[in-house]
Coordinates of C-alpha atoms in Angstrom, one line a residue:
Chain A
M1197 CA -15.7 8.9 -69.9
A1198 CA -18.3 10.6 -72.5
A1199 CA -15.9 12.5 -74.2
A1200 CA -13.5 10.1 -74.0
A1201 CA -15.1 7.9 -76.2
A1202 CA -14.6 9.8 -79.4
A1203 CA -12.7 8.6 -82.3
A1204 CA -14.0 5.0 -82.1
A1205 CA -13.6 5.0 -85.9
I1206 CA -11.9 8.3 -87.2
C1207 CA -10.5 8.3 -90.8
G1208 CA -7.7 9.9 -92.3
E1209 CA -6.8 10.4 -95.8
D1210 CA -5.2 7.3 -97.2
E1211 CA -1.6 8.8 -98.3
T1212 CA -1.0 10.3 -94.6
A1213 CA -2.6 7.4 -93.0
A1214 CA 0.3 5.4 -94.2
R1215 CA 2.7 7.5 -92.8
V1216 CA 1.3 8.6 -89.5
G1217 CA 2.3 7.3 -86.5
C1218 CA 0.0 6.9 -83.2
T1219 CA -3.1 8.5 -84.5
G1220 CA -2.9 12.2 -84.3
E1221 CA -2.0 14.2 -87.3
W1222 CA -4.8 14.3 -89.5
A1223 CA -3.5 16.0 -92.5
G1224 CA -7.3 15.8 -94.6
G1225 CA -8.5 18.3 -91.5
I1226 CA -11.3 15.7 -89.8
E1227 CA -11.9 17.2 -86.3
R1228 CA -13.3 15.3 -83.7
V1229 CA -15.6 12.4 -84.3
D1230 CA -17.6 12.0 -81.5
L1231 CA -19.5 9.0 -80.6
G1232 CA -22.5 8.7 -82.6
E1233 CA -21.6 9.7 -85.7
R1234 CA -19.9 6.6 -87.1
K1235 CA -22.2 6.9 -90.0
E1236 CA -20.1 10.0 -91.3
A1237 CA -16.7 8.1 -90.1
V1238 CA -18.2 5.2 -92.7
A1239 CA -19.0 7.5 -95.6
A1240 CA -15.7 8.8 -95.3
A1241 CA -14.1 5.6 -95.5
G1242 CA -16.2 5.0 -98.7
A1243 CA -14.7 8.4 -99.9
G1244 CA -11.7 7.1 -100.0
K1245 CA -10.3 7.5 -96.2
R1246 CA -8.6 5.1 -94.0
S1247 CA -10.0 3.2 -91.3
V1248 CA -7.9 3.8 -87.6
Y1249 CA -8.0 0.1 -87.4
L1250 CA -5.9 -0.3 -90.6
M1251 CA -3.1 2.5 -89.7
D1252 CA 0.1 1.9 -88.3
C1253 CA 1.0 2.8 -85.2
A1254 CA 4.7 3.7 -84.0
P1255 CA 5.3 4.0 -80.6
V1256 CA 7.0 7.1 -79.3
W1257 CA 8.1 7.6 -75.8
G1258 CA 10.6 8.5 -73.2
C1259 CA 11.3 7.0 -69.9
A1260 CA 13.3 8.4 -67.0
S1261 CA 14.0 7.1 -63.4
T1262 CA 15.7 7.4 -60.7
R1263 CA 16.3 6.5 -56.8
G1264 CA 15.7 9.9 -55.4
R1265 CA 16.2 10.3 -51.7
S1266 CA 15.3 6.8 -51.2
A1267 CA 18.1 4.2 -50.2
E1268 CA 16.8 1.7 -52.7
M1269 CA 15.8 1.5 -56.2
E1270 CA 12.2 -0.7 -56.1
D1271 CA 10.4 1.1 -59.4
A1272 CA 11.0 -0.9 -62.4
S1273 CA 9.4 0.1 -66.1
A1274 CA 8.3 -1.3 -69.1
A1275 CA 8.3 -0.4 -73.0
V1276 CA 7.5 -3.3 -75.2
P1277 CA 6.8 -2.0 -78.9
R1278 CA 4.7 -4.3 -81.0
F1279 CA 4.6 -6.7 -78.0
A1280 CA 1.2 -8.3 -79.5
D1281 CA -1.5 -8.4 -81.9
V1282 CA -4.8 -7.7 -81.0
P1283 CA -8.1 -9.1 -82.7
V1284 CA -9.6 -5.9 -83.9
R1285 CA -13.0 -7.5 -82.5
L1286 CA -11.9 -6.6 -79.4
L1287 CA -12.0 -2.9 -80.3
A1288 CA -14.8 -2.6 -82.8
S1289 CA -18.3 -4.2 -82.9
R1290 CA -18.8 -6.7 -86.0
R1291 CA -21.3 -4.7 -87.2
D1292 CA -19.1 -1.4 -87.2
L1293 CA -16.5 -3.3 -88.9
D1294 CA -18.8 -4.8 -91.6
A1295 CA -19.8 -1.3 -92.0
L1296 CA -16.4 -0.1 -92.6
G1297 CA -15.6 -3.2 -95.1
L1298 CA -13.3 -4.4 -92.6
D1299 CA -12.3 -8.4 -92.3
A1300 CA -13.7 -8.6 -88.5
D1301 CA -12.4 -11.8 -87.7
A1302 CA -8.7 -11.5 -89.6
L1303 CA -7.6 -8.2 -88.6
R1304 CA -5.4 -7.9 -86.2
L1305 CA -3.9 -4.4 -84.8
P1306 CA -0.1 -4.3 -83.7
A1307 CA -0.1 -3.1 -79.9
H1308 CA 2.7 -1.6 -77.7
L1309 CA 2.9 -1.9 -74.0
F1310 CA 4.1 0.6 -71.4
G1311 CA 4.2 -0.1 -67.7
V1312 CA 5.5 1.3 -64.3
F1313 CA 5.7 -1.2 -61.4
D1314 CA 6.3 0.3 -58.1
G1315 CA 8.0 -2.4 -55.8
H1316 CA 7.8 -2.3 -52.0
G1317 CA 9.3 -4.9 -49.5
G1318 CA 12.2 -5.1 -52.1
A1319 CA 12.4 -4.8 -55.8
E1320 CA 12.0 -8.6 -56.8
V1321 CA 8.0 -8.4 -57.4
A1322 CA 8.4 -4.7 -59.6
N1323 CA 11.3 -6.4 -61.6
Y1324 CA 9.3 -9.6 -62.1
C1325 CA 6.5 -7.6 -63.5
R1326 CA 9.1 -6.1 -65.9
E1327 CA 10.2 -8.9 -67.4
R1328 CA 6.5 -11.1 -67.4
I1329 CA 3.2 -8.9 -67.7
H1330 CA 3.7 -8.1 -71.7
V1331 CA 4.5 -11.9 -72.0
V1332 CA 2.0 -13.1 -70.1
L1333 CA -0.7 -10.5 -71.8
S1334 CA 0.4 -11.5 -75.2
E1335 CA -0.1 -14.8 -74.7
E1336 CA -3.8 -14.1 -72.9
L1337 CA -4.6 -12.2 -76.2
K1338 CA -3.5 -15.2 -78.5
R1339 CA -5.9 -17.4 -76.6
L1340 CA -8.9 -14.7 -76.4
G1341 CA -8.4 -14.2 -80.1
K1342 CA -8.5 -18.4 -80.9
N1343 CA -12.1 -18.0 -79.0
L1344 CA -13.4 -14.8 -80.4
G1345 CA -14.6 -16.2 -83.7
E1346 CA -17.0 -18.4 -82.2
M1347 CA -18.5 -16.1 -80.2
G1348 CA -21.5 -13.7 -80.9
E1349 CA -21.5 -10.1 -80.2
V1350 CA -18.6 -9.7 -77.8
D1351 CA -18.9 -7.1 -75.1
M1352 CA -15.3 -5.6 -75.6
K1353 CA -15.1 -4.1 -72.2
E1354 CA -16.1 -7.3 -70.3
H1355 CA -13.1 -9.5 -72.5
W1356 CA -10.6 -6.8 -72.1
D1357 CA -11.5 -6.7 -67.9
D1358 CA -11.3 -10.8 -68.0
V1359 CA -7.8 -10.4 -70.4
F1360 CA -6.1 -8.2 -67.7
T1361 CA -7.3 -9.9 -64.8
K1362 CA -6.0 -13.3 -66.1
C1363 CA -2.9 -11.5 -66.7
F1364 CA -2.3 -9.8 -63.5
Q1365 CA -3.5 -12.8 -61.5
R1366 CA -1.3 -15.1 -63.6
V1367 CA 1.8 -13.1 -62.8
D1368 CA 0.4 -13.0 -58.9
D1369 CA 0.3 -16.6 -59.1
E1370 CA 3.9 -17.2 -60.2
V1371 CA 5.3 -14.6 -57.8
S1372 CA 3.8 -16.3 -55.1
G1373 CA 4.7 -20.1 -56.4
R1374 CA 1.3 -21.1 -56.5
V1375 CA 1.8 -22.1 -60.3
T1376 CA 5.1 -23.0 -62.2
R1377 CA 7.3 -20.6 -63.6
V1378 CA 10.6 -20.9 -65.4
V1379 CA 13.7 -20.5 -63.1
N1380 CA 17.4 -20.6 -63.5
G1381 CA 17.6 -18.6 -67.0
G1382 CA 15.1 -21.1 -68.5
G1383 CA 16.6 -24.2 -67.6
E1384 CA 13.9 -25.5 -65.4
V1385 CA 10.3 -25.3 -64.8
R1386 CA 9.1 -25.2 -61.1
S1387 CA 6.7 -23.6 -58.7
E1388 CA 8.4 -21.4 -56.0
P1389 CA 8.1 -18.1 -54.6
V1390 CA 10.0 -15.4 -56.3
T1391 CA 10.7 -13.7 -53.1
A1392 CA 9.3 -13.4 -49.6
E1393 CA 5.8 -12.7 -48.8
N1394 CA 6.0 -9.1 -48.0
V1395 CA 7.4 -8.1 -51.1
G1396 CA 4.9 -6.7 -53.9
S1397 CA 4.4 -4.4 -56.2
T1398 CA 2.2 -1.9 -58.2
A1399 CA 1.4 -2.4 -61.9
V1400 CA 0.0 0.1 -64.2
V1401 CA 0.0 -0.9 -67.6
A1402 CA -1.3 1.0 -71.0
L1403 CA -1.8 -1.1 -73.9
V1404 CA -1.4 1.2 -77.0
C1405 CA -2.8 0.8 -80.5
S1406 CA -4.0 3.0 -83.6
S1407 CA -7.2 3.3 -82.5
H1408 CA -7.5 2.7 -78.4
V1409 CA -5.6 2.8 -75.3
V1410 CA -6.3 0.6 -72.9
V1411 CA -5.0 0.8 -69.3
A1412 CA -5.1 -1.6 -66.3
N1413 CA -4.1 -0.7 -62.9
C1414 CA -3.4 -2.1 -59.9
G1415 CA -2.2 -0.3 -57.0
D1416 CA -1.3 3.2 -56.3
S1417 CA 0.5 4.2 -59.3
R1418 CA -1.2 6.5 -61.8
I1419 CA -2.0 6.9 -65.8
V1420 CA -3.2 10.3 -67.1
L1421 CA -4.1 11.1 -70.5
C1422 CA -3.5 14.6 -71.7
R1423 CA -6.2 15.4 -73.8
G1424 CA -6.9 19.2 -75.7
K1425 CA -4.7 20.5 -72.9
E1426 CA -6.7 18.9 -70.1
P1427 CA -5.8 16.0 -68.0
V1428 CA -8.0 13.0 -67.7
A1429 CA -7.3 10.4 -65.2
L1430 CA -7.0 6.7 -66.7
S1431 CA -6.9 5.1 -63.4
I1432 CA -8.1 5.4 -60.0
D1433 CA -5.6 4.8 -57.1
H1434 CA -6.2 1.6 -55.2
K1435 CA -6.1 3.4 -51.3
P1436 CA -7.2 1.5 -48.4
D1437 CA -9.6 4.6 -47.6
R1438 CA -11.3 4.2 -50.8
K1439 CA -15.3 3.5 -49.8
D1440 CA -15.2 0.9 -52.4
E1441 CA -11.9 -0.9 -51.3
R1442 CA -12.5 -0.4 -47.6
A1443 CA -16.0 -2.3 -47.9
R1444 CA -14.0 -4.9 -50.1
I1445 CA -11.6 -5.6 -47.4
E1446 CA -13.9 -5.3 -44.5
A1447 CA -16.2 -8.0 -46.1
Q1448 CA -13.3 -10.2 -45.9
G1449 CA -13.0 -10.0 -42.5
G1450 CA -9.8 -7.3 -43.0
K1451 CA -9.4 -4.1 -41.1
V1452 CA -8.0 -0.5 -42.4
I1453 CA -6.8 1.3 -39.7
Q1454 CA -5.3 5.1 -39.7
W1455 CA -1.5 4.0 -38.8
N1456 CA 0.5 6.9 -40.6
G1457 CA -2.2 7.3 -43.0
Y1458 CA -4.7 4.8 -44.0
R1459 CA -3.5 1.3 -44.1
V1460 CA -4.3 -2.4 -44.9
S1461 CA -4.2 -4.0 -41.6
G1462 CA -2.3 -1.2 -40.3
I1463 CA 0.6 -2.0 -42.7
L1464 CA 0.2 -1.6 -46.3
A1465 CA -1.1 1.9 -47.5
M1466 CA -2.5 0.7 -50.8
S1467 CA -5.3 -1.9 -51.3
R1468 CA -4.4 -3.8 -54.3
S1469 CA -0.9 -4.9 -55.8
I1470 CA 0.8 -7.8 -57.1
G1471 CA 2.8 -10.1 -54.6
D1472 CA 2.0 -9.2 -50.6
R1473 CA 0.6 -12.8 -50.0
Y1474 CA 0.8 -12.2 -46.3
L1475 CA -2.0 -9.9 -47.0
K1476 CA -4.1 -11.9 -49.0
P1477 CA -7.2 -12.1 -49.2
F1478 CA -7.3 -8.1 -48.5
V1479 CA -4.8 -6.9 -50.8
I1480 CA -5.6 -8.6 -54.5
P1481 CA -4.0 -8.5 -58.0
K1482 CA -7.3 -7.7 -59.6
P1483 CA -6.6 -4.5 -61.8
E1484 CA -9.7 -1.7 -62.8
V1485 CA -9.1 -1.7 -66.7
M1486 CA -10.4 1.4 -68.6
V1487 CA -11.1 0.9 -72.4
V1488 CA -10.3 4.7 -74.1
P1489 CA -10.8 5.0 -77.8
R1490 CA -8.4 7.6 -79.2
A1491 CA -9.0 11.2 -79.9
K1492 CA -7.8 13.5 -82.5
D1493 CA -6.9 16.0 -79.4
D1494 CA -5.0 13.4 -77.4
D1495 CA -1.6 14.6 -76.6
C1496 CA 0.4 12.0 -74.6
L1497 CA 0.3 9.5 -72.0
I1498 CA 1.9 9.8 -68.4
L1499 CA 2.3 6.7 -66.6
A1500 CA 4.4 7.3 -63.1
S1501 CA 5.0 6.3 -59.6
D1502 CA 3.7 7.9 -56.4
G1503 CA 7.1 9.8 -56.4
L1504 CA 5.7 11.8 -59.0
W1505 CA 2.2 11.9 -58.0
D1506 CA 2.8 12.7 -54.5
V1507 CA 4.2 16.3 -55.3
V1508 CA 2.9 17.1 -59.2
S1509 CA -0.5 17.1 -59.9
N1510 CA -2.4 15.5 -62.9
E1511 CA -3.0 19.1 -64.2
E1512 CA 0.6 20.3 -63.8
A1513 CA 2.0 17.2 -65.2
C1514 CA 0.3 17.4 -68.7
K1515 CA 1.0 21.2 -69.2
V1516 CA 4.5 20.5 -68.2
A1517 CA 4.7 17.3 -70.8
R1518 CA 3.1 19.4 -73.3
R1519 CA 5.2 22.2 -73.0
Q1520 CA 8.3 20.0 -73.2
I1521 CA 7.5 18.2 -76.1
L1522 CA 6.6 21.0 -78.2
L1523 CA 9.8 23.2 -76.8
W1524 CA 12.0 20.0 -78.2
H1525 CA 11.0 20.1 -81.3
K1526 CA 10.8 23.6 -81.6
N1527 CA 14.2 23.7 -80.8
N1528 CA 15.2 20.9 -82.5
G1529 CA 12.9 20.4 -85.2
A1530 CA 15.3 19.8 -88.2
A1531 CA 17.3 17.0 -86.3
S1532 CA 14.1 14.9 -85.1
P1533 CA 14.1 11.4 -86.4
L1534 CA 11.3 10.2 -88.2
S1535 CA 9.0 8.1 -85.9
D1536 CA 9.0 5.2 -87.9
E1537 CA 13.1 5.3 -88.0
G1538 CA 12.9 5.6 -84.1
E1539 CA 11.0 2.4 -84.0
G1540 CA 11.6 0.4 -80.8
S1541 CA 13.7 3.2 -79.4
T1542 CA 12.9 6.0 -77.4
D1543 CA 12.0 9.6 -78.7
P1544 CA 14.0 12.6 -77.8
A1545 CA 11.0 15.0 -77.1
A1546 CA 9.1 12.3 -74.9
Q1547 CA 12.2 11.4 -73.6
A1548 CA 12.8 15.5 -72.7
A1549 CA 9.4 15.3 -70.7
A1550 CA 9.9 12.6 -68.6
D1551 CA 13.5 14.0 -67.9
Y1552 CA 11.9 17.1 -66.9
L1553 CA 9.3 15.6 -65.4
M1554 CA 11.5 13.4 -63.2
R1555 CA 13.7 16.5 -62.1
L1556 CA 10.6 18.3 -61.5
A1557 CA 9.4 16.2 -58.5
L1558 CA 12.8 15.8 -57.2
K1559 CA 13.1 19.8 -56.9
K1560 CA 9.5 19.5 -55.1
G1561 CA 11.1 17.4 -52.6
S1562 CA 9.7 13.9 -53.2
E1563 CA 11.5 11.0 -51.0
D1564 CA 10.3 8.3 -53.1
N1565 CA 11.7 6.1 -56.1
I1566 CA 10.6 8.2 -58.9
T1567 CA 9.5 6.6 -62.4
V1568 CA 8.0 8.5 -65.4
I1569 CA 7.0 7.4 -69.1
V1570 CA 5.6 9.6 -71.4
V1571 CA 4.1 8.5 -74.5
D1572 CA 3.6 11.0 -77.0
L1573 CA 0.4 10.3 -79.0
K1574 CA 1.0 13.0 -81.6
P1575 CA 3.9 12.4 -83.7
R1576 CA 5.4 15.7 -84.7
K1577 CA 6.9 14.6 -88.1
K1578 CA 4.5 17.6 -89.6
L1579 CA 6.8 20.3 -87.7
K1580 CA 9.7 19.0 -89.4
N1581 CA 8.0 18.7 -93.0
I1582 CA 7.2 22.5 -92.1
S1583 CA 10.5 23.3 -90.7
Chain B
M1132 CA 3.6 -27.1 -44.7
V1133 CA 3.3 -25.2 -41.0
G1134 CA -0.7 -25.7 -40.1
L1135 CA -2.3 -23.3 -38.0
V1136 CA -3.3 -25.7 -35.8
G1137 CA -7.2 -25.5 -34.9
G1138 CA -8.4 -23.9 -38.5
G1139 CA -5.9 -20.8 -38.4
G1140 CA -6.0 -20.3 -34.7
W1141 CA -3.2 -18.0 -34.0
R1142 CA -4.3 -16.7 -30.0
V1143 CA -3.2 -19.5 -27.6
G1144 CA -5.8 -21.9 -26.8
D1145 CA -7.2 -21.5 -30.0
D1146 CA -6.1 -24.9 -30.7
A1147 CA -7.4 -27.0 -28.0
A1148 CA -9.7 -28.9 -30.3
G1149 CA -7.9 -28.9 -33.5
G1150 CA -4.4 -31.1 -32.7
G1151 CA -2.5 -32.5 -34.9
G1152 CA -4.0 -35.7 -35.3
G1153 CA -3.4 -36.7 -31.8
G1154 CA -6.8 -37.0 -30.7
A1155 CA -8.6 -34.9 -27.9
V1156 CA -6.7 -35.9 -25.1
A1157 CA -3.2 -35.0 -26.6
A1158 CA -4.9 -32.0 -28.0
G1159 CA -6.1 -31.4 -24.4
A1160 CA -2.7 -31.6 -23.1
A1161 CA -1.0 -29.6 -25.6
A1162 CA -3.2 -26.8 -24.8
A1163 CA -2.6 -27.2 -20.9
A1164 CA 1.1 -27.1 -21.8
E1165 CA 0.4 -23.9 -23.8
A1166 CA -1.7 -22.3 -20.8
E1167 CA 0.9 -23.3 -18.5
H1168 CA 3.9 -21.5 -20.4
M1169 CA 1.6 -18.5 -20.9
R1170 CA 0.8 -18.0 -17.2
R1171 CA 4.5 -18.6 -16.4
L1172 CA 6.5 -16.8 -18.9
H1173 CA 4.1 -14.5 -20.8
S1174 CA 2.2 -12.5 -17.8
H1175 CA 2.0 -9.1 -19.0
A1176 CA 0.0 -6.3 -16.8
P1177 CA -1.1 -4.0 -19.3
G1178 CA -2.0 -0.5 -18.3
E1179 CA -5.2 1.2 -18.9
H1180 CA -3.6 2.4 -22.2
Q1181 CA -2.0 -0.4 -23.3
C1182 CA -3.2 -3.4 -25.1
S1183 CA -1.6 -7.2 -24.6
S1184 CA -2.2 -10.2 -26.7
A1185 CA -0.4 -13.6 -27.6
L1186 CA 0.2 -15.4 -30.9
V1187 CA 1.2 -19.3 -30.9
K1188 CA 2.9 -20.9 -34.0
H1189 CA 3.4 -24.7 -34.4
I1190 CA 6.7 -25.5 -36.5
K1191 CA 7.8 -28.8 -37.9
A1192 CA 11.4 -28.5 -36.7
P1193 CA 13.5 -29.2 -33.6
V1194 CA 13.6 -26.7 -31.0
H1195 CA 17.3 -25.9 -31.0
L1196 CA 17.0 -25.0 -34.7
V1197 CA 14.5 -22.7 -34.4
W1198 CA 15.7 -21.4 -30.8
S1199 CA 19.0 -21.1 -33.1
L1200 CA 16.8 -18.2 -35.0
V1201 CA 15.0 -16.3 -32.3
R1202 CA 17.9 -15.9 -30.2
S1203 CA 20.1 -14.0 -33.0
F1204 CA 19.6 -10.6 -31.4
D1205 CA 22.0 -9.1 -33.9
Q1206 CA 20.4 -10.8 -36.7
P1207 CA 16.7 -10.6 -36.6
Q1208 CA 16.7 -10.4 -40.5
R1209 CA 17.5 -13.9 -40.7
Y1210 CA 13.8 -14.9 -40.6
K1211 CA 12.0 -11.6 -39.9
P1212 CA 10.9 -10.2 -43.4
F1213 CA 10.7 -6.7 -42.8
V1214 CA 13.9 -6.2 -41.2
S1215 CA 16.6 -4.9 -44.3
R1216 CA 19.6 -4.3 -41.6
C1217 CA 20.3 -4.5 -38.3
V1218 CA 23.4 -3.4 -36.2
V1219 CA 24.3 -3.7 -32.5
R1220 CA 25.8 -0.4 -30.9
G1221 CA 28.9 -1.6 -29.0
G1222 CA 29.3 -5.1 -31.0
D1223 CA 29.2 -7.2 -27.8
L1224 CA 25.8 -9.0 -27.2
E1225 CA 24.6 -8.9 -23.8
I1226 CA 22.0 -8.2 -21.8
G1227 CA 21.0 -4.2 -22.2
S1228 CA 22.7 -4.6 -25.6
V1229 CA 21.0 -2.1 -28.4
R1230 CA 20.0 -2.7 -31.9
E1231 CA 19.6 -0.1 -34.6
V1232 CA 16.9 -2.1 -36.8
N1233 CA 16.0 -0.6 -40.4
V1234 CA 12.8 -1.6 -41.9
K1235 CA 12.0 -2.5 -45.4
T1236 CA 9.6 -0.1 -47.8
G1237 CA 5.7 -0.4 -47.2
L1238 CA 5.8 -0.4 -43.6
P1239 CA 4.6 2.8 -41.6
A1240 CA 8.1 2.9 -40.3
T1241 CA 11.8 2.9 -41.2
T1242 CA 13.6 2.2 -38.1
S1243 CA 13.5 1.1 -34.9
T1244 CA 15.7 1.2 -32.0
E1245 CA 15.1 -2.3 -29.6
R1246 CA 16.8 -3.3 -26.4
L1247 CA 17.8 -6.9 -25.5
E1248 CA 15.9 -7.3 -22.3
L1249 CA 16.4 -11.2 -21.5
L1250 CA 18.1 -14.0 -23.6
D1251 CA 18.1 -17.2 -21.4
D1252 CA 19.3 -20.1 -23.4
D1253 CA 18.0 -22.8 -20.9
E1254 CA 14.5 -21.5 -20.8
H1255 CA 14.5 -20.5 -24.3
I1256 CA 13.5 -17.5 -23.8
L1257 CA 14.1 -13.7 -25.5
S1258 CA 12.7 -10.6 -24.3
V1259 CA 12.8 -7.2 -26.4
K1260 CA 11.8 -3.7 -25.3
F1261 CA 11.4 -0.7 -28.1
V1262 CA 13.5 2.2 -27.0
G1263 CA 13.0 4.5 -30.0
G1264 CA 12.3 4.7 -33.7
D1265 CA 9.9 6.5 -35.9
H1266 CA 7.3 4.0 -35.6
R1267 CA 4.0 4.5 -33.2
L1268 CA 4.8 1.6 -31.0
R1269 CA 5.5 3.3 -27.5
N1270 CA 6.4 1.4 -24.5
Y1271 CA 6.1 -1.8 -26.6
S1272 CA 8.0 -4.9 -25.1
S1273 CA 7.7 -8.7 -26.2
I1274 CA 8.6 -11.6 -25.1
V1275 CA 9.4 -15.0 -27.3
T1276 CA 9.6 -18.7 -25.9
V1277 CA 10.0 -21.5 -27.6
H1278 CA 9.0 -24.9 -26.8
P1279 CA 9.7 -28.7 -27.7
E1280 CA 6.8 -30.5 -28.8
S1281 CA 5.8 -33.5 -31.0
I1282 CA 4.0 -32.6 -34.0
D1283 CA 2.6 -36.3 -35.4
G1284 CA 5.0 -38.2 -33.8
R1285 CA 8.1 -35.8 -34.8
P1286 CA 10.2 -33.0 -33.0
G1287 CA 8.6 -30.0 -33.3
T1288 CA 8.8 -26.7 -31.8
L1289 CA 5.9 -24.6 -30.3
V1290 CA 6.3 -20.9 -30.5
I1291 CA 4.6 -18.7 -28.1
E1292 CA 5.1 -14.8 -28.6
S1293 CA 3.3 -11.9 -26.5
F1294 CA 3.4 -8.1 -26.3
V1295 CA 2.5 -5.2 -24.3
V1296 CA 2.0 -1.6 -25.9
D1297 CA 0.7 1.5 -25.7
V1298 CA -2.6 2.2 -27.7
P1299 CA -1.4 5.6 -29.8
D1300 CA -4.1 8.7 -29.5
G1301 CA -6.1 8.1 -32.2
N1302 CA -6.3 4.2 -32.4
T1303 CA -8.6 1.6 -30.4
K1304 CA -7.0 -1.3 -28.5
D1305 CA -8.6 -3.4 -30.9
E1306 CA -6.8 -1.6 -34.0
T1307 CA -3.4 -1.6 -32.0
C1308 CA -3.6 -5.1 -31.4
Y1309 CA -4.4 -6.0 -34.8
F1310 CA -1.7 -4.2 -36.2
V1311 CA 1.0 -5.8 -33.8
E1312 CA -0.7 -9.2 -34.5
A1313 CA -0.2 -8.7 -38.3
V1314 CA 3.4 -8.1 -38.1
I1315 CA 3.8 -10.9 -35.6
K1316 CA 2.2 -13.4 -37.4
C1317 CA 4.1 -12.6 -40.6
N1318 CA 7.4 -12.7 -38.5
L1319 CA 6.0 -16.4 -37.4
T1320 CA 5.2 -17.4 -40.3
S1321 CA 8.6 -16.8 -41.8
L1322 CA 10.0 -18.2 -38.8
A1323 CA 8.4 -21.2 -39.3
E1324 CA 9.2 -21.6 -43.2
V1325 CA 12.9 -20.6 -42.5
S1326 CA 13.0 -23.4 -39.8
E1327 CA 11.5 -26.0 -41.9
R1328 CA 14.0 -25.3 -44.8
L1329 CA 16.5 -25.8 -42.2
A1330 CA 15.3 -28.9 -40.8
V1331 CA 15.5 -30.4 -44.2
Q1332 CA 18.8 -29.4 -45.1
S1333 CA 20.3 -30.4 -41.8
P1334 CA 22.1 -33.6 -41.8
T1335 CA 21.2 -34.4 -38.0
S1336 CA 17.3 -33.5 -38.6
P1337 CA 15.1 -36.8 -38.1
L1338 CA 12.6 -34.9 -40.4
E1339 CA 15.2 -36.2 -43.2
Q1340 CA 15.3 -39.7 -42.3

């Protein structure tokens, strides 16, 4: 992740900064800032540039989903612009913020959430995740935000682990009926399972703000970052034959059995999920979290269920998504809406990319439900200005 | 809820020491009854490349309720959570009837074709054989029996489910047993939940009084 650690404090020029979308177009032409060059960034800030932490970040995405050749539709997805504000201290150290002249305790960054949930045994848990993950995550962030002020130097990665672990655990507890939840459209609060004990879902979630992408994954859906034409996997599938996963399951007294592929107890072909209480404690809802500072050459994020990844490689997905976004802008540049007008709705270029990836998976024979979200990290407004 | 009597023991005899508070004598008697049911009704003769096992479940619901769920060969989805759809060929339910079962996603199979071998409403015995499907269970044969018992002084039900099946190429006996047992445990847990829910709703249930 060394290369991914770039851009912790990239600065853009003031006048463009106010108008750029999710990072990206640095009109001033500051190239990639590597880790350890913070001094340069700080100096730039002093010279009238604007910190990435102060930038707005308009979400630009497209989402495509199909039942495909499967009998049931059990995928779900979420795209929630401005679902929460992230305390800046979860993204940068107090020292760095002080150096940038920023108020470490007060500053909060608007964040957007994208998630793909691939259900099995039914759609109930995937649908529940779609409705709840962003709500619970927002609550966890608020709770943590209150406590941050009293803490010393915080370990950012640890806090993100904690926030997402609590969030996924909470949703899992609600699904299994271990804690209360609101039922009957808000009328009542009760502890009762959402559905049968053999229903579950993957959850891959990306929190996007102007400076970072924070990813949490549980299961075998996947998120890939297209950075400088190269694919960077931001999640590692939780398959039962992964060495560490197998060891964890066996240490709990469980078994990974090859039964049409490696499966927990011979049944479930993933080692972590939300739901599936009949396979606890072997199958757990704990996510793996990755905190990725954004870089100038970040192109887009692709979140998808295994209906895509089973037949399309990370590399091909990145190539196709980039090409489709560029193509759309080339063909429709003049008609491109400003990203700040498109707030809260999908972007046609990212949508074209998501649609294309979904159709490609179908064409390549995917047998499963297919869900693809493409988040464009490089708003193409300048293309419009040029054209 | 349902206690896995004896600290989680599923296998026959595992619960001899646990008992539902009935003391060692009652527990011993219960274990003896289990052993007798096993000997009489669940004697499989596994071949060299087969494995066999039996699981027990104690359910806090009267035997007629539990049996009404177990005996519905045409509607296993009433309690089996992995079944999404079931159609009986021909329609009439009799010995030799064949059901086409569709299973839910997330399992190493999508269909199973199963034949009714025995349905005894007096002795409460159901026996089913797998005759097709895209799963790996060849020559799978199962027997489910239900027996009245007293749980904490109330009418309860002892369910025993046993099976014999070929060990597929590439797997061990242990793995095969572990897999089948995991599926049966899930089914029996669900059978208990559904039965106990029905028992609470049913006006004739002594549990309600």
